[in-house]
């Protein structure tokens, strides 16, 4: 979809290679500084390597510049995806819950996030990769597999440097281990400069045979200029969350329990949250999202919910003559967690007349939602059907987040 915050300029790669910045070393940063041991290099750069978490997973990143107590972090686009805010942790000690996503470049799988405000932030420079060659030693740092603790280090060599047509950029192939969670983290020279941003690894051939030592990073020659430009994009701040919400059941009022995302009014949006079942399926429950809610009495809406009978439902009420509530679609969910305290992750993306709905990471439907109003308020809701509320019970929602489709 169209994303005005994304950096999709076809000249971006040329720009990034032509846009030169001063750096400390007059010669290639690809080669080690004989005055620094590997342990010393790691000690210097570790405070700049961060963990990035969204409700869909986690990855890594690296601080590449600091301005006015704000640290700018380059990472992968696929780590932050369409999130407006992400959680950033430095040195496994300082956590910033609202790292702000400035902009993304989907083609080159890059994104920039900022955190504020701290005088102790540490940045690392991009290195010069112009004479980087096979056999040069490198290290990677990051937070693989969401393992708790400080950033881990792996060591290897440059296997090759080549142009990649898929990303229209220069990539570095390395045998240094790149595991899930390392995505977005830095590939360093032995003297501690950023040579690339780790992006992906190949684990098997097309025929399914396993392979080892095939990791790839977007080269600094392609990433540096793009990261700088993305850092200057003013992000769309019309987002909400992540917030933890408590929906109190009160069957006596005859109303759906709802908690709105503040005053956010959106047409195109991404909304997500982890719903915690109030009790097991012996007693009925239903919960999910209400979107594009417009009228004062709440009668115009688009709703996506899951139910304790292992089903999902999307229904709407628009400006029809009879203003009736109509079911758009429903389906069975074999993998739904229906026990008391069980958790299910719901996502919905609305763009124009199309809605995409997912449960626990799996898309369950792509629907025409044109019958709903084109924009409106957003809320988490519970107790959509009579009998779905037990007095005194609470439906919890963890990480209720609304982000614009940019």
mmCIF file of C-alpha atoms in Angstrom:
data_model
loop_
_atom_site.group_PDB
_atom_site.id
_atom_site.type_symbol
_atom_site.label_atom_id
_atom_site.label_comp_id
_atom_site.label_asym_id
_atom_site.label_seq_id
_atom_site.Cartn_x
_atom_site.Cartn_y
_atom_site.Cartn_z
ATOM 1 C CA UNK A 1 0.000 0.000 0.000
ATOM 2 C CA UNK A 2 1.018 3.590 -0.378
ATOM 3 C CA UNK A 3 3.164 4.775 2.487
ATOM 4 C CA UNK A 4 4.130 8.441 2.420
ATOM 5 C CA UNK A 5 6.502 7.914 5.340
ATOM 6 C CA UNK A 6 8.386 5.226 3.440
ATOM 7 C CA UNK A 7 11.558 6.043 1.587
ATOM 8 C CA UNK A 8 10.891 4.602 -1.869
ATOM 9 C CA UNK A 9 12.870 7.072 -3.950
ATOM 10 C CA UNK A 10 14.344 5.053 -6.849
ATOM 11 C CA UNK A 11 17.438 7.237 -6.606
ATOM 12 C CA UNK A 12 17.891 6.399 -2.919
ATOM 13 C CA UNK A 13 20.775 3.991 -3.459
ATOM 14 C CA UNK A 14 22.678 6.431 -5.646
ATOM 15 C CA UNK A 15 22.016 9.148 -3.081
ATOM 16 C CA UNK A 16 23.257 7.028 -0.211
ATOM 17 C CA UNK A 17 26.511 6.235 -1.937
ATOM 18 C CA UNK A 18 27.123 9.840 -2.993
ATOM 19 C CA UNK A 19 26.221 11.363 0.370
ATOM 20 C CA UNK A 20 29.538 11.345 2.249
ATOM 21 C CA UNK A 21 29.976 11.944 5.948
ATOM 22 C CA UNK A 22 33.167 12.615 7.888
ATOM 23 C CA UNK A 23 34.511 9.661 9.825
ATOM 24 C CA UNK A 24 37.299 9.096 12.279
ATOM 25 C CA UNK A 25 39.576 6.898 10.181
ATOM 26 C CA UNK A 26 41.017 8.163 6.892
ATOM 27 C CA UNK A 27 41.359 4.635 5.584
ATOM 28 C CA UNK A 28 38.971 1.710 5.331
ATOM 29 C CA UNK A 29 37.196 0.912 8.574
ATOM 30 C CA UNK A 30 36.878 -2.677 7.429
ATOM 31 C CA UNK A 31 40.244 -3.611 8.893
ATOM 32 C CA UNK A 32 40.985 -3.961 12.566
ATOM 33 C CA UNK A 33 42.698 -1.324 14.668
ATOM 34 C CA UNK A 34 45.783 -3.107 16.031
ATOM 35 C CA UNK A 35 45.533 -1.009 19.199
ATOM 36 C CA UNK A 36 42.121 -2.471 20.130
ATOM 37 C CA UNK A 37 41.447 -6.032 21.184
ATOM 38 C CA UNK A 38 38.144 -7.663 20.262
ATOM 39 C CA UNK A 39 37.006 -7.415 23.887
ATOM 40 C CA UNK A 40 37.793 -3.692 23.897
ATOM 41 C CA UNK A 41 35.845 -3.167 20.685
ATOM 42 C CA UNK A 42 32.834 -4.960 22.125
ATOM 43 C CA UNK A 43 33.016 -2.869 25.294
ATOM 44 C CA UNK A 44 33.004 0.338 23.228
ATOM 45 C CA UNK A 45 30.095 -0.531 20.915
ATOM 46 C CA UNK A 46 27.837 -2.550 23.218
ATOM 47 C CA UNK A 47 25.988 0.506 24.664
ATOM 48 C CA UNK A 48 24.907 1.427 21.116
ATOM 49 C CA UNK A 49 23.281 -1.929 20.301
ATOM 50 C CA UNK A 50 19.610 -2.098 21.287
ATOM 51 C CA UNK A 51 16.770 -4.586 21.543
ATOM 52 C CA UNK A 52 13.571 -3.597 19.693
ATOM 53 C CA UNK A 53 10.245 -5.199 20.625
ATOM 54 C CA UNK A 54 6.810 -5.029 19.067
ATOM 55 C CA UNK A 55 3.765 -7.128 19.828
ATOM 56 C CA UNK A 56 4.638 -9.246 16.829
ATOM 57 C CA UNK A 57 8.192 -10.116 17.853
ATOM 58 C CA UNK A 58 11.615 -8.657 18.523
ATOM 59 C CA UNK A 59 14.787 -7.635 16.743
ATOM 60 C CA UNK A 60 17.876 -5.503 17.150
ATOM 61 C CA UNK A 61 19.146 -2.093 16.125
ATOM 62 C CA UNK A 62 22.072 0.279 16.556
ATOM 63 C CA UNK A 63 22.300 3.958 17.513
ATOM 64 C CA UNK A 64 23.992 5.804 14.647
ATOM 65 C CA UNK A 65 23.563 9.433 15.700
ATOM 66 C CA UNK A 66 22.531 11.606 18.631
ATOM 67 C CA UNK A 67 20.984 15.063 18.387
ATOM 68 C CA UNK A 68 19.606 17.127 21.274
ATOM 69 C CA UNK A 69 19.485 14.161 23.677
ATOM 70 C CA UNK A 70 17.619 12.095 21.070
ATOM 71 C CA UNK A 71 19.155 8.836 19.860
ATOM 72 C CA UNK A 72 18.439 7.674 16.307
ATOM 73 C CA UNK A 73 18.464 3.920 15.714
ATOM 74 C CA UNK A 74 18.688 2.124 12.388
ATOM 75 C CA UNK A 75 17.039 -1.290 12.162
ATOM 76 C CA UNK A 76 15.118 -3.436 9.672
ATOM 77 C CA UNK A 77 11.737 -2.473 8.300
ATOM 78 C CA UNK A 78 10.455 -5.993 8.956
ATOM 79 C CA UNK A 79 11.310 -5.569 12.656
ATOM 80 C CA UNK A 80 9.057 -2.509 13.129
ATOM 81 C CA UNK A 81 6.649 -3.127 10.209
ATOM 82 C CA UNK A 82 3.636 -0.776 10.518
ATOM 83 C CA UNK A 83 4.102 0.033 14.211
ATOM 84 C CA UNK A 84 3.999 3.677 15.266
ATOM 85 C CA UNK A 85 5.849 3.031 18.505
ATOM 86 C CA UNK A 86 8.195 0.236 19.590
ATOM 87 C CA UNK A 87 9.846 -0.757 22.854
ATOM 88 C CA UNK A 88 13.615 -0.158 22.957
ATOM 89 C CA UNK A 89 16.008 -1.585 25.550
ATOM 90 C CA UNK A 90 19.648 -0.513 25.924
ATOM 91 C CA UNK A 91 22.224 -2.722 27.641
ATOM 92 C CA UNK A 92 19.366 -4.828 29.016
ATOM 93 C CA UNK A 93 18.857 -2.165 31.675
ATOM 94 C CA UNK A 94 17.234 1.007 30.337
ATOM 95 C CA UNK A 95 13.887 0.597 28.585
ATOM 96 C CA UNK A 96 12.030 3.156 26.481
ATOM 97 C CA UNK A 97 8.424 2.112 25.876
ATOM 98 C CA UNK A 98 7.717 4.604 23.105
ATOM 99 C CA UNK A 99 10.500 4.428 20.577
ATOM 100 C CA UNK A 100 9.128 6.516 17.711
ATOM 101 C CA UNK A 101 9.246 5.084 14.178
ATOM 102 C CA UNK A 102 10.252 7.940 11.870
ATOM 103 C CA UNK A 103 10.204 6.308 8.475
ATOM 104 C CA UNK A 104 10.843 3.104 6.564
ATOM 105 C CA UNK A 105 12.359 1.910 3.325
ATOM 106 C CA UNK A 106 10.619 -1.353 2.499
ATOM 107 C CA UNK A 107 12.736 -2.130 -0.565
ATOM 108 C CA UNK A 108 15.992 -2.053 1.381
ATOM 109 C CA UNK A 109 14.375 -3.332 4.603
ATOM 110 C CA UNK A 110 15.505 -0.341 6.657
ATOM 111 C CA UNK A 111 13.797 1.799 9.293
ATOM 112 C CA UNK A 112 14.770 4.508 11.760
ATOM 113 C CA UNK A 113 13.496 4.756 15.342
ATOM 114 C CA UNK A 114 14.213 7.511 17.877
ATOM 115 C CA UNK A 115 14.259 7.514 21.682
ATOM 116 C CA UNK A 116 14.519 10.463 24.050
ATOM 117 C CA UNK A 117 15.913 11.893 26.290
ATOM 118 C CA UNK A 118 19.223 10.859 27.849
ATOM 119 C CA UNK A 119 22.679 12.417 27.979
ATOM 120 C CA UNK A 120 24.334 8.981 28.193
ATOM 121 C CA UNK A 121 23.283 7.665 24.763
ATOM 122 C CA UNK A 122 26.238 6.327 22.749
ATOM 123 C CA UNK A 123 26.370 6.319 18.943
ATOM 124 C CA UNK A 124 28.553 4.364 16.526
ATOM 125 C CA UNK A 125 29.650 5.674 13.133
ATOM 126 C CA UNK A 126 29.041 4.049 9.782
ATOM 127 C CA UNK A 127 32.275 2.770 8.310
ATOM 128 C CA UNK A 128 33.740 3.049 4.830
ATOM 129 C CA UNK A 129 33.141 -0.187 2.908
ATOM 130 C CA UNK A 130 34.690 0.918 -0.371
ATOM 131 C CA UNK A 131 37.620 -1.489 -0.064
ATOM 132 C CA UNK A 132 35.897 -4.159 2.012
ATOM 133 C CA UNK A 133 36.813 -7.565 0.648
ATOM 134 C CA UNK A 134 36.395 -11.266 1.202
ATOM 135 C CA UNK A 135 38.364 -12.481 4.195
ATOM 136 C CA UNK A 136 38.033 -9.299 6.273
ATOM 137 C CA UNK A 137 37.016 -10.154 9.822
ATOM 138 C CA UNK A 138 33.703 -8.872 11.187
ATOM 139 C CA UNK A 139 31.488 -9.242 14.237
ATOM 140 C CA UNK A 140 27.722 -9.116 14.661
ATOM 141 C CA UNK A 141 25.864 -8.017 17.765
ATOM 142 C CA UNK A 142 22.221 -8.326 18.682
ATOM 143 C CA UNK A 143 19.545 -10.068 20.698
ATOM 144 C CA UNK A 144 18.903 -13.473 19.076
ATOM 145 C CA UNK A 145 15.777 -15.466 19.920
ATOM 146 C CA UNK A 146 14.654 -12.763 22.381
ATOM 147 C CA UNK A 147 17.077 -14.214 24.963
ATOM 148 C CA UNK A 148 17.253 -12.045 28.077
ATOM 149 C CA UNK A 149 20.566 -10.404 28.927
ATOM 150 C CA UNK A 150 23.042 -8.165 27.168
ATOM 151 C CA UNK A 151 23.634 -8.206 23.426
ATOM 152 C CA UNK A 152 25.519 -11.263 22.186
ATOM 153 C CA UNK A 153 28.487 -11.339 19.826
ATOM 154 C CA UNK A 154 29.380 -13.623 16.939
ATOM 155 C CA UNK A 155 32.529 -13.432 14.833
ATOM 156 C CA UNK A 156 33.185 -14.341 11.224
ATOM 157 C CA UNK A 157 34.536 -13.110 7.925
ATOM 158 C CA UNK A 158 33.230 -11.314 4.886
ATOM 159 C CA UNK A 159 32.383 -13.999 2.335
ATOM 160 C CA UNK A 160 31.503 -11.609 -0.492
ATOM 161 C CA UNK A 161 30.294 -8.093 -1.277
ATOM 162 C CA UNK A 162 27.799 -7.851 -4.105
ATOM 163 C CA UNK A 163 24.949 -5.855 -5.588
ATOM 164 C CA UNK A 164 21.529 -7.332 -4.856
ATOM 165 C CA UNK A 165 18.832 -6.640 -7.435
ATOM 166 C CA UNK A 166 15.956 -7.401 -5.034
ATOM 167 C CA UNK A 167 16.852 -4.550 -2.693
ATOM 168 C CA UNK A 168 18.688 -2.470 -5.312
ATOM 169 C CA UNK A 169 21.543 -2.141 -2.848
ATOM 170 C CA UNK A 170 24.949 -3.484 -1.925
ATOM 171 C CA UNK A 171 24.890 -6.423 0.489
ATOM 172 C CA UNK A 172 27.609 -8.104 2.508
ATOM 173 C CA UNK A 173 27.588 -11.875 2.784
ATOM 174 C CA UNK A 174 29.118 -13.204 5.988
ATOM 175 C CA UNK A 175 29.508 -16.489 7.831
ATOM 176 C CA UNK A 176 29.057 -14.751 11.195
ATOM 177 C CA UNK A 177 25.935 -16.236 12.773
ATOM 178 C CA UNK A 178 22.737 -14.229 12.170
ATOM 179 C CA UNK A 179 19.788 -15.713 14.045
ATOM 180 C CA UNK A 180 16.154 -14.632 14.527
ATOM 181 C CA UNK A 181 16.256 -11.570 16.765
ATOM 182 C CA UNK A 182 19.566 -10.408 15.265
ATOM 183 C CA UNK A 183 17.663 -8.779 12.412
ATOM 184 C CA UNK A 184 18.327 -5.050 12.308
ATOM 185 C CA UNK A 185 21.491 -5.347 14.371
ATOM 186 C CA UNK A 186 24.910 -4.131 13.228
ATOM 187 C CA UNK A 187 27.686 -5.884 11.363
ATOM 188 C CA UNK A 188 30.832 -4.293 12.806
ATOM 189 C CA UNK A 189 34.427 -3.999 11.699
ATOM 190 C CA UNK A 190 36.929 -5.049 14.342
ATOM 191 C CA UNK A 191 37.568 -1.397 15.161
ATOM 192 C CA UNK A 192 33.899 -0.832 15.909
ATOM 193 C CA UNK A 193 32.368 0.881 12.908
ATOM 194 C CA UNK A 194 29.094 -0.143 11.270
ATOM 195 C CA UNK A 195 29.752 -2.027 8.037
ATOM 196 C CA UNK A 196 26.163 -3.148 7.510
ATOM 197 C CA UNK A 197 22.721 -3.813 8.978
ATOM 198 C CA UNK A 198 21.986 -7.528 9.396
ATOM 199 C CA UNK A 199 18.897 -8.456 7.416
ATOM 200 C CA UNK A 200 18.455 -12.156 6.734
ATOM 201 C CA UNK A 201 20.086 -15.568 6.451
ATOM 202 C CA UNK A 202 19.545 -18.487 4.114
ATOM 203 C CA UNK A 203 19.042 -21.766 5.966
ATOM 204 C CA UNK A 204 18.301 -24.195 3.147
ATOM 205 C CA UNK A 205 18.471 -24.592 -0.608
ATOM 206 C CA UNK A 206 15.411 -24.542 -2.844
ATOM 207 C CA UNK A 207 15.396 -28.320 -2.676
ATOM 208 C CA UNK A 208 15.333 -28.206 1.136
ATOM 209 C CA UNK A 209 18.959 -29.088 1.841
ATOM 210 C CA UNK A 210 20.327 -27.238 4.901
ATOM 211 C CA UNK A 211 23.107 -24.702 4.421
ATOM 212 C CA UNK A 212 25.337 -22.914 6.920
ATOM 213 C CA UNK A 213 27.078 -19.568 7.008
ATOM 214 C CA UNK A 214 24.899 -17.605 4.592
ATOM 215 C CA UNK A 215 24.020 -14.376 6.383
ATOM 216 C CA UNK A 216 23.461 -11.033 4.675
ATOM 217 C CA UNK A 217 23.638 -7.392 5.725
ATOM 218 C CA UNK A 218 22.701 -4.224 3.843
ATOM 219 C CA UNK A 219 26.058 -2.516 3.326
ATOM 220 C CA UNK A 220 26.828 0.789 5.036
ATOM 221 C CA UNK A 221 27.373 2.272 1.582
ATOM 222 C CA UNK A 222 23.657 1.753 0.928
ATOM 223 C CA UNK A 223 22.310 2.170 4.474
ATOM 224 C CA UNK A 224 24.049 5.329 5.680
ATOM 225 C CA UNK A 225 22.425 7.944 3.465
ATOM 226 C CA UNK A 226 19.012 6.305 3.716
ATOM 227 C CA UNK A 227 19.178 6.158 7.521
ATOM 228 C CA UNK A 228 20.136 9.821 7.651
ATOM 229 C CA UNK A 229 17.205 10.861 5.502
ATOM 230 C CA UNK A 230 14.723 8.658 7.351
ATOM 231 C CA UNK A 231 15.799 10.273 10.617
ATOM 232 C CA UNK A 232 14.589 13.642 9.297
ATOM 233 C CA UNK A 233 11.077 12.419 8.476
ATOM 234 C CA UNK A 234 8.507 13.857 10.851
ATOM 235 C CA UNK A 235 6.501 10.807 11.946
ATOM 236 C CA UNK A 236 2.747 10.660 12.011
ATOM 237 C CA UNK A 237 2.091 10.999 15.731
ATOM 238 C CA UNK A 238 -1.585 10.123 15.510
ATOM 239 C CA UNK A 239 -1.134 6.769 17.161
ATOM 240 C CA UNK A 240 -2.320 5.197 20.377
ATOM 241 C CA UNK A 241 -0.646 2.820 22.746
ATOM 242 C CA UNK A 242 0.583 0.385 23.528
ATOM 243 C CA UNK A 243 -1.786 0.473 26.501
ATOM 244 C CA UNK A 244 -3.052 -2.209 28.866
ATOM 245 C CA UNK A 245 -6.839 -2.073 29.191
ATOM 246 C CA UNK A 246 -9.322 -3.601 31.657
ATOM 247 C CA UNK A 247 -12.897 -4.123 30.433
ATOM 248 C CA UNK A 248 -15.186 -4.617 33.434
ATOM 249 C CA UNK A 249 -18.189 -6.873 32.912
ATOM 250 C CA UNK A 250 -21.536 -5.455 34.014
ATOM 251 C CA UNK A 251 -24.452 -7.384 32.474
ATOM 252 C CA UNK A 252 -26.981 -5.148 34.223
ATOM 253 C CA UNK A 253 -26.310 -2.115 32.031
ATOM 254 C CA UNK A 254 -27.088 -4.000 28.821
ATOM 255 C CA UNK A 255 -24.168 -2.304 27.051
ATOM 256 C CA UNK A 256 -21.039 -3.586 25.369
ATOM 257 C CA UNK A 257 -17.948 -2.928 27.503
ATOM 258 C CA UNK A 258 -15.630 -0.654 25.510
ATOM 259 C CA UNK A 259 -12.423 1.329 25.935
ATOM 260 C CA UNK A 260 -11.583 3.843 23.204
ATOM 261 C CA UNK A 261 -8.157 4.701 21.809
ATOM 262 C CA UNK A 262 -8.430 8.230 23.130
ATOM 263 C CA UNK A 263 -9.714 10.660 20.517
ATOM 264 C CA UNK A 264 -8.001 8.918 17.606
ATOM 265 C CA UNK A 265 -10.221 9.062 14.514
ATOM 266 C CA UNK A 266 -8.913 7.071 11.554
ATOM 267 C CA UNK A 267 -9.895 5.582 8.245
ATOM 268 C CA UNK A 268 -6.784 3.608 7.335
ATOM 269 C CA UNK A 269 -5.212 1.973 10.355
ATOM 270 C CA UNK A 270 -3.500 -1.007 11.930
ATOM 271 C CA UNK A 271 -4.840 -2.096 15.314
ATOM 272 C CA UNK A 272 -3.568 -4.911 17.521
ATOM 273 C CA UNK A 273 -3.846 -6.299 21.023
ATOM 274 C CA UNK A 274 -3.526 -9.443 23.127
ATOM 275 C CA UNK A 275 -6.886 -10.386 24.643
ATOM 276 C CA UNK A 276 -6.833 -12.348 27.902
ATOM 277 C CA UNK A 277 -9.920 -14.518 28.407
ATOM 278 C CA UNK A 278 -11.888 -13.556 31.549
ATOM 279 C CA UNK A 279 -12.801 -17.186 32.304
ATOM 280 C CA UNK A 280 -12.915 -20.532 30.528
ATOM 281 C CA UNK A 281 -15.386 -21.408 27.779
ATOM 282 C CA UNK A 282 -17.892 -23.001 30.172
ATOM 283 C CA UNK A 283 -19.254 -19.461 30.326
ATOM 284 C CA UNK A 284 -19.472 -17.606 27.031
ATOM 285 C CA UNK A 285 -17.243 -14.670 26.182
ATOM 286 C CA UNK A 286 -16.556 -12.515 23.132
ATOM 287 C CA UNK A 287 -14.069 -9.697 22.590
ATOM 288 C CA UNK A 288 -12.200 -7.814 19.892
ATOM 289 C CA UNK A 289 -12.077 -4.453 18.102
ATOM 290 C CA UNK A 290 -14.685 -1.865 17.169
ATOM 291 C CA UNK A 291 -13.484 0.425 14.350
ATOM 292 C CA UNK A 292 -14.883 3.270 12.284
ATOM 293 C CA UNK A 293 -17.452 3.977 14.978
ATOM 294 C CA UNK A 294 -19.060 7.289 14.071
ATOM 295 C CA UNK A 295 -22.484 8.084 15.468
ATOM 296 C CA UNK A 296 -22.957 9.488 18.951
ATOM 297 C CA UNK A 297 -25.069 6.522 19.980
ATOM 298 C CA UNK A 298 -22.433 4.107 18.679
ATOM 299 C CA UNK A 299 -24.748 2.611 16.091
ATOM 300 C CA UNK A 300 -22.364 2.887 13.102
ATOM 301 C CA UNK A 301 -19.360 0.607 13.324
ATOM 302 C CA UNK A 302 -17.205 -2.235 12.034
ATOM 303 C CA UNK A 303 -16.484 -4.976 14.574
ATOM 304 C CA UNK A 304 -14.015 -7.883 14.554
ATOM 305 C CA UNK A 305 -14.261 -10.353 17.449
ATOM 306 C CA UNK A 306 -13.401 -13.841 18.597
ATOM 307 C CA UNK A 307 -15.813 -16.000 20.620
ATOM 308 C CA UNK A 308 -15.496 -18.767 23.171
ATOM 309 C CA UNK A 309 -17.067 -21.221 20.689
ATOM 310 C CA UNK A 310 -13.802 -21.021 18.675
ATOM 311 C CA UNK A 311 -15.133 -18.700 15.989
ATOM 312 C CA UNK A 312 -14.289 -15.266 14.650
ATOM 313 C CA UNK A 313 -16.894 -12.836 13.330
ATOM 314 C CA UNK A 314 -16.775 -9.570 11.385
ATOM 315 C CA UNK A 315 -19.957 -7.539 11.279
ATOM 316 C CA UNK A 316 -20.928 -3.966 10.527
ATOM 317 C CA UNK A 317 -23.685 -1.424 10.723
ATOM 318 C CA UNK A 318 -23.595 1.412 8.214
ATOM 319 C CA UNK A 319 -25.875 4.124 6.865
ATOM 320 C CA UNK A 320 -28.349 1.758 5.252
ATOM 321 C CA UNK A 321 -31.998 2.693 5.200
ATOM 322 C CA UNK A 322 -32.758 0.188 7.953
ATOM 323 C CA UNK A 323 -29.391 0.592 9.743
ATOM 324 C CA UNK A 324 -29.274 -3.117 10.532
ATOM 325 C CA UNK A 325 -26.278 -4.996 11.846
ATOM 326 C CA UNK A 326 -24.998 -7.409 9.222
ATOM 327 C CA UNK A 327 -22.444 -10.166 9.447
ATOM 328 C CA UNK A 328 -19.775 -9.855 6.757
ATOM 329 C CA UNK A 329 -18.123 -13.206 7.425
ATOM 330 C CA UNK A 330 -17.181 -15.685 10.122
ATOM 331 C CA UNK A 331 -15.097 -18.812 10.531
ATOM 332 C CA UNK A 332 -13.762 -21.528 12.819
ATOM 333 C CA UNK A 333 -10.481 -21.176 14.755
ATOM 334 C CA UNK A 334 -8.975 -24.528 15.671
ATOM 335 C CA UNK A 335 -5.967 -22.909 17.354
ATOM 336 C CA UNK A 336 -7.869 -20.455 19.538
ATOM 337 C CA UNK A 337 -6.898 -20.537 23.227
ATOM 338 C CA UNK A 338 -10.248 -20.686 25.047
ATOM 339 C CA UNK A 339 -9.157 -21.510 28.598
ATOM 340 C CA UNK A 340 -9.515 -19.006 31.420
ATOM 341 C CA UNK A 341 -6.551 -16.636 31.275
ATOM 342 C CA UNK A 342 -5.706 -17.842 27.779
ATOM 343 C CA UNK A 343 -4.261 -15.242 25.423
ATOM 344 C CA UNK A 344 -5.065 -14.567 21.767
ATOM 345 C CA UNK A 345 -3.403 -11.947 19.575
ATOM 346 C CA UNK A 346 -5.788 -10.044 17.298
ATOM 347 C CA UNK A 347 -4.827 -7.740 14.429
ATOM 348 C CA UNK A 348 -6.850 -5.761 11.919
ATOM 349 C CA UNK A 349 -5.692 -3.598 9.036
ATOM 350 C CA UNK A 350 -8.140 -1.265 7.298
ATOM 351 C CA UNK A 351 -7.213 0.512 4.096
ATOM 352 C CA UNK A 352 -9.964 2.113 2.076
ATOM 353 C CA UNK A 353 -12.674 -0.445 1.388
ATOM 354 C CA UNK A 354 -10.513 -3.432 2.334
ATOM 355 C CA UNK A 355 -10.027 -5.028 5.729
ATOM 356 C CA UNK A 356 -7.532 -7.738 6.657
ATOM 357 C CA UNK A 357 -8.135 -9.618 9.905
ATOM 358 C CA UNK A 358 -5.755 -11.965 11.737
ATOM 359 C CA UNK A 359 -5.782 -14.133 14.861
ATOM 360 C CA UNK A 360 -2.578 -15.404 16.481
ATOM 361 C CA UNK A 361 -0.507 -14.409 13.473
ATOM 362 C CA UNK A 362 -2.713 -16.091 10.860
ATOM 363 C CA UNK A 363 -4.858 -14.080 8.433
ATOM 364 C CA UNK A 364 -8.438 -15.312 8.730
ATOM 365 C CA UNK A 365 -10.142 -13.013 6.217
ATOM 366 C CA UNK A 366 -9.678 -10.253 3.665
ATOM 367 C CA UNK A 367 -13.032 -8.518 3.255
ATOM 368 C CA UNK A 368 -14.807 -5.665 1.509
ATOM 369 C CA UNK A 369 -15.711 -3.281 4.342
ATOM 370 C CA UNK A 370 -17.213 -0.528 2.194
ATOM 371 C CA UNK A 371 -20.558 -0.822 3.993
ATOM 372 C CA UNK A 372 -18.970 0.684 7.106
ATOM 373 C CA UNK A 373 -18.391 4.407 7.460
ATOM 374 C CA UNK A 374 -15.105 5.540 5.882
ATOM 375 C CA UNK A 375 -13.562 6.659 9.204
ATOM 376 C CA UNK A 376 -14.284 6.726 12.902
ATOM 377 C CA UNK A 377 -13.181 6.002 16.456
ATOM 378 C CA UNK A 378 -11.434 2.794 17.549
ATOM 379 C CA UNK A 379 -12.055 0.741 20.701
ATOM 380 C CA UNK A 380 -11.496 -2.645 22.299
ATOM 381 C CA UNK A 381 -14.807 -4.273 23.211
ATOM 382 C CA UNK A 382 -16.151 -7.205 25.217
ATOM 383 C CA UNK A 383 -19.552 -8.823 25.723
ATOM 384 C CA UNK A 384 -20.917 -8.501 22.199
ATOM 385 C CA UNK A 385 -23.674 -11.077 22.693
ATOM 386 C CA UNK A 386 -26.240 -11.401 25.453
ATOM 387 C CA UNK A 387 -24.881 -13.715 28.124
ATOM 388 C CA UNK A 388 -21.220 -13.040 27.219
ATOM 389 C CA UNK A 389 -20.592 -11.064 30.416
ATOM 390 C CA UNK A 390 -20.245 -12.515 33.904
ATOM 391 C CA UNK A 391 -20.784 -9.975 36.673
ATOM 392 C CA UNK A 392 -17.512 -8.885 38.279
ATOM 393 C CA UNK A 393 -15.312 -10.482 35.619
ATOM 394 C CA UNK A 394 -12.690 -8.511 33.692
ATOM 395 C CA UNK A 395 -11.428 -8.933 30.143
ATOM 396 C CA UNK A 396 -7.840 -7.723 29.943
ATOM 397 C CA UNK A 397 -6.225 -6.403 26.776
ATOM 398 C CA UNK A 398 -2.435 -6.188 26.692
ATOM 399 C CA UNK A 399 -0.714 -3.776 24.344
ATOM 400 C CA UNK A 400 -3.768 -2.194 22.710
ATOM 401 C CA UNK A 401 -2.146 -0.273 19.844
ATOM 402 C CA UNK A 402 -3.454 1.808 16.956
ATOM 403 C CA UNK A 403 -1.070 2.917 14.226
ATOM 404 C CA UNK A 404 -1.735 4.758 10.974
ATOM 405 C CA UNK A 405 -1.144 3.103 7.633
ATOM 406 C CA UNK A 406 1.452 5.520 6.363
#
